[in-house]
mmCIF file of the C-alpha atoms, coordinates in Angstrom:
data_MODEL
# 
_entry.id   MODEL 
# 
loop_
_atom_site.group_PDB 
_atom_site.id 
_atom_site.type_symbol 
_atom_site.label_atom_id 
_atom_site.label_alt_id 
_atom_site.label_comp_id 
_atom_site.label_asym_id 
_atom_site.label_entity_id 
_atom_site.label_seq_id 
_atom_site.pdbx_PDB_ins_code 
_atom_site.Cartn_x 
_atom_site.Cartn_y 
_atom_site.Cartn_z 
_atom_site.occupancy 
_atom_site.B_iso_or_equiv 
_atom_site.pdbx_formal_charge 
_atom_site.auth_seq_id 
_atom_site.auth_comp_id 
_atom_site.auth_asym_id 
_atom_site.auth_atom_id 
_atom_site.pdbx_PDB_model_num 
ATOM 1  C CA . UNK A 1 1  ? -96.490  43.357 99.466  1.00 0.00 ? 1  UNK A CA 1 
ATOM 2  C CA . UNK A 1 2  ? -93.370  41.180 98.267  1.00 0.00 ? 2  UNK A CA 1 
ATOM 3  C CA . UNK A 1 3  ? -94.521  37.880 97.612  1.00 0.00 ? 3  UNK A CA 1 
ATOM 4  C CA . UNK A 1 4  ? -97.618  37.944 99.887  1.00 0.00 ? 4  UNK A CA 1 
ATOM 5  C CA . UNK A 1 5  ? -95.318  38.915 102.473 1.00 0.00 ? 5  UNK A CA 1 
ATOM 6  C CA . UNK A 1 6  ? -95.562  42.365 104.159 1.00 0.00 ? 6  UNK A CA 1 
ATOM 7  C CA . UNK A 1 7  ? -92.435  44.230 103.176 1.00 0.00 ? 7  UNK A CA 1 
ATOM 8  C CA . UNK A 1 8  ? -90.329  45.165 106.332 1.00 0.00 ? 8  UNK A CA 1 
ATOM 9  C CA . UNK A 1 9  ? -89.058  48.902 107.198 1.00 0.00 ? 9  UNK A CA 1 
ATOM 10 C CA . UNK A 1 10 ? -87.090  50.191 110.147 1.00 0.00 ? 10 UNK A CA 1 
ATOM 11 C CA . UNK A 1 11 ? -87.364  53.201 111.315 1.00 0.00 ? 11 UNK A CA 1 
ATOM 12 C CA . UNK A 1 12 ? -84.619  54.762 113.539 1.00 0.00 ? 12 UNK A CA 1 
ATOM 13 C CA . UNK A 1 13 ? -84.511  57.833 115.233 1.00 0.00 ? 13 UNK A CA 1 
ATOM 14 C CA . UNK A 1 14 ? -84.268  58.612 118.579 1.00 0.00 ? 14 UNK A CA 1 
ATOM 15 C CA . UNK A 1 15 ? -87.404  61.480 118.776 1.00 0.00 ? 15 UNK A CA 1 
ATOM 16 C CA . UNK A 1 16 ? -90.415  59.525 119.665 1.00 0.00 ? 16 UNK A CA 1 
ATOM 17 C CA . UNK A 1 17 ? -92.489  61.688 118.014 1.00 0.00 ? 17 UNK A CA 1 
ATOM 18 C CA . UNK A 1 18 ? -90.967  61.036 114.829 1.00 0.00 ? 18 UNK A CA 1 
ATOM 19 C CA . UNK A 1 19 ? -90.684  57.483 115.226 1.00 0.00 ? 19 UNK A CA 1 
ATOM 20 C CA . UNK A 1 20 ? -94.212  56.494 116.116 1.00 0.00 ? 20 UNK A CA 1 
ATOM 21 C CA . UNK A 1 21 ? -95.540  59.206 113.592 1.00 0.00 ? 21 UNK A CA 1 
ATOM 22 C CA . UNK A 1 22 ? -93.722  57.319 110.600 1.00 0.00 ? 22 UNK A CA 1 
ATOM 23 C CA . UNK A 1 23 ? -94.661  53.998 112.080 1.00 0.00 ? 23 UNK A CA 1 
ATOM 24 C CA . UNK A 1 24 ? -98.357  54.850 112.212 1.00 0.00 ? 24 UNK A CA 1 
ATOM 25 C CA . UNK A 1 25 ? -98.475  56.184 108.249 1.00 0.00 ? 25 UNK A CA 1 
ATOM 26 C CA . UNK A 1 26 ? -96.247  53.193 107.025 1.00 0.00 ? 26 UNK A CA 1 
ATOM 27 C CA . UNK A 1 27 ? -98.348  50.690 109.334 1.00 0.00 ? 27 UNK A CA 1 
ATOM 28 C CA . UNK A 1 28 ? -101.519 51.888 108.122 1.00 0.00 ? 28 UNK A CA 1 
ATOM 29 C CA . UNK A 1 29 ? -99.852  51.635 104.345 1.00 0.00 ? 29 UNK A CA 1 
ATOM 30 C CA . UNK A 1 30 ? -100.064 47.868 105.369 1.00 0.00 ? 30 UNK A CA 1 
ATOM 31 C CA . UNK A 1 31 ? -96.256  47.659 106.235 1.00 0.00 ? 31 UNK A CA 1 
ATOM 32 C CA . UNK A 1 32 ? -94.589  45.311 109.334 1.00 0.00 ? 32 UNK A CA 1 
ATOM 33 C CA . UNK A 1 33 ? -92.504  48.351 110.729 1.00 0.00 ? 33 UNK A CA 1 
ATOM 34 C CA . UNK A 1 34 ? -90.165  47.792 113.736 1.00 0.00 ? 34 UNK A CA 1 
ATOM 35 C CA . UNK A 1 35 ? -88.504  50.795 115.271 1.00 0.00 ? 35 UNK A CA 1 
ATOM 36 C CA . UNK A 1 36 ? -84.971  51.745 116.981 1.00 0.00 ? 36 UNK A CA 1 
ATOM 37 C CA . UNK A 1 37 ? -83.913  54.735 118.900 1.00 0.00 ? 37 UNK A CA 1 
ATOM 38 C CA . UNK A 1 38 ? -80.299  54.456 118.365 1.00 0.00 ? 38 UNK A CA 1 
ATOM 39 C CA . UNK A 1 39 ? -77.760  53.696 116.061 1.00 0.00 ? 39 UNK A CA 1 
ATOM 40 C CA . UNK A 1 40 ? -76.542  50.191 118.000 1.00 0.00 ? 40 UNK A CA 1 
ATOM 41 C CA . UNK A 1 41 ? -79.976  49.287 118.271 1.00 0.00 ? 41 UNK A CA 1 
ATOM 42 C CA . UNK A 1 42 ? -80.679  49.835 114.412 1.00 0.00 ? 42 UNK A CA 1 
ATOM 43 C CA . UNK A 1 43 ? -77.415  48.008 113.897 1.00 0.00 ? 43 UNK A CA 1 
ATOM 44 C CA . UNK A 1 44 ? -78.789  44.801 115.524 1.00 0.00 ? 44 UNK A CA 1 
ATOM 45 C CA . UNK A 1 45 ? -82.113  45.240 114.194 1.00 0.00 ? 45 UNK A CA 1 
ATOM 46 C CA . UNK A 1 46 ? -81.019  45.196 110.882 1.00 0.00 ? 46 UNK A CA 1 
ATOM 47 C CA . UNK A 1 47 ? -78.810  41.776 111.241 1.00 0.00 ? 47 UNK A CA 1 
ATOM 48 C CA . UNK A 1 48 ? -81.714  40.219 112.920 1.00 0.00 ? 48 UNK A CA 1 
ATOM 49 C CA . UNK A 1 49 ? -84.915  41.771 111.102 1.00 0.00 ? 49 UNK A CA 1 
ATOM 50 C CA . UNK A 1 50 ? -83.138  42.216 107.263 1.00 0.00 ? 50 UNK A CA 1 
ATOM 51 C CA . UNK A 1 51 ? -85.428  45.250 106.642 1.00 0.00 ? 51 UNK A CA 1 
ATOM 52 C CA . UNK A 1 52 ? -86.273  45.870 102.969 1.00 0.00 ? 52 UNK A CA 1 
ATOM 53 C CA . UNK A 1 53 ? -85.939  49.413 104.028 1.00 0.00 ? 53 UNK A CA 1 
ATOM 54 C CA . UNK A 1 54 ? -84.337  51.699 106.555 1.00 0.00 ? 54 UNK A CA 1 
ATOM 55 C CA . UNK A 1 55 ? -85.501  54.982 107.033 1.00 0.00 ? 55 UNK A CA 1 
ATOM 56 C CA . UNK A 1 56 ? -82.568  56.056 109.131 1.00 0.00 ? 56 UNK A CA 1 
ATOM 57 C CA . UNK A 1 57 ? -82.403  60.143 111.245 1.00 0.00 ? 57 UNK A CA 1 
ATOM 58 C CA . UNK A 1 58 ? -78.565  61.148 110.174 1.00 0.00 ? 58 UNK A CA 1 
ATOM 59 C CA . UNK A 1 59 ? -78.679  62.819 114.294 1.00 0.00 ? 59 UNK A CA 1 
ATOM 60 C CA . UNK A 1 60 ? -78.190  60.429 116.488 1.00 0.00 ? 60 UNK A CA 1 
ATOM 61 C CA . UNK A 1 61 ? -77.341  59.696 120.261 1.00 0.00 ? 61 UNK A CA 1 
ATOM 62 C CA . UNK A 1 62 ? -74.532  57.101 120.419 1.00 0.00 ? 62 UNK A CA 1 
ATOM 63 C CA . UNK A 1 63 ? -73.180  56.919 116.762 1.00 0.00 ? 63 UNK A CA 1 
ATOM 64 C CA . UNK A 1 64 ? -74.209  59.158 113.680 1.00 0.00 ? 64 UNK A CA 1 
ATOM 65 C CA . UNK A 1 65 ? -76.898  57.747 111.134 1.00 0.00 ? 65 UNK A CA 1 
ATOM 66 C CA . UNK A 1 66 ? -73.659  58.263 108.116 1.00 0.00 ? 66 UNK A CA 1 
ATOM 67 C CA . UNK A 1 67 ? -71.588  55.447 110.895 1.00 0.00 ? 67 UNK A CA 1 
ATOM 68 C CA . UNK A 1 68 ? -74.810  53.274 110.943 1.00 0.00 ? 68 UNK A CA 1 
ATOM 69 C CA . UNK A 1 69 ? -74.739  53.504 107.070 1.00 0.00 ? 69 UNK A CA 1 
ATOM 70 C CA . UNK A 1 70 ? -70.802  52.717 106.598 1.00 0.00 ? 70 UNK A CA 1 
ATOM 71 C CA . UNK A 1 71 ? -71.793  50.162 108.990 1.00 0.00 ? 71 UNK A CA 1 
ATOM 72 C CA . UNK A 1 72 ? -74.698  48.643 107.342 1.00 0.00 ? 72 UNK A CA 1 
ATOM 73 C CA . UNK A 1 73 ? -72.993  48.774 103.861 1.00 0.00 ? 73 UNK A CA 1 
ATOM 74 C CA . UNK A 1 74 ? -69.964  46.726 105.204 1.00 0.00 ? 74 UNK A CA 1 
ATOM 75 C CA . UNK A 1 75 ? -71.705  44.202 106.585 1.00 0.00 ? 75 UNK A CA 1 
ATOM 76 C CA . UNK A 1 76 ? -72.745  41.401 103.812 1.00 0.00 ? 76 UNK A CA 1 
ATOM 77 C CA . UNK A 1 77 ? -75.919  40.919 105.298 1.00 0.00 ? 77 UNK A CA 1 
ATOM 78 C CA . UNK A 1 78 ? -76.983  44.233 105.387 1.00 0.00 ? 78 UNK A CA 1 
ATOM 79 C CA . UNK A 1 79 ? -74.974  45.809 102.835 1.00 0.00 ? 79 UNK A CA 1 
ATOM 80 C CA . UNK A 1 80 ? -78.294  45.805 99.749  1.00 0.00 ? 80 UNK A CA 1 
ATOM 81 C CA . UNK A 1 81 ? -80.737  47.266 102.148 1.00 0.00 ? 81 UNK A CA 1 
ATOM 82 C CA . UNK A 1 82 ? -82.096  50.666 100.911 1.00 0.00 ? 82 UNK A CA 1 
ATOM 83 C CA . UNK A 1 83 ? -81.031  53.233 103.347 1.00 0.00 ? 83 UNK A CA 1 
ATOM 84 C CA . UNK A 1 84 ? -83.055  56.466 103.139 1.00 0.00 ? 84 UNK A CA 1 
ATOM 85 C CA . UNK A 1 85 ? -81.610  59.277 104.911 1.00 0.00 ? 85 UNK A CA 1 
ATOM 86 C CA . UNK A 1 86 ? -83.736  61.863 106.895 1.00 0.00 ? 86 UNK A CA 1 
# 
């Protein structure tokens, strides 16, 4: 927890397999998880929702996870949000 608050991850990939499977562990870790299936939608998620993590799938449907990075680390809202690759 970050100051008695729960920390915040987002999970994006666009298998739903993957996506509920890492939202299940992390939510039973006590984590407030919110999910996206594609790189806009992680992209708006992560303006509105400031994650203190991303766990971001590099294959994905509209725009690669590397563009959703570069786009994330422009942004000065987003740009000191851990990014974690798979």
């Amino acid at each position: 927890m970050l100051n008695n608050k729960k920390i915040k991850v987002l999970v994006v990939d666009d298998d739903p397999f993957n996506r509920r499977f890492l939202t299940r562990i992390l939510s039973n870790d006590g984590y407030d998880v919110k999910e996206a299936e594609c790189g806009e939608e992680a992209l708006v998620k992560a303006k509105c929702e400031i994650p203190n993590l991303i766990i971001l799938d590099v294959n994905l449907p509209d725009i690669t996870g590397y563009e959703v990075c570069e786009q994330l680390k422009l942004n000065p809202d987003t740009e000191c949000i851990p990014i974690l690759n798979i």
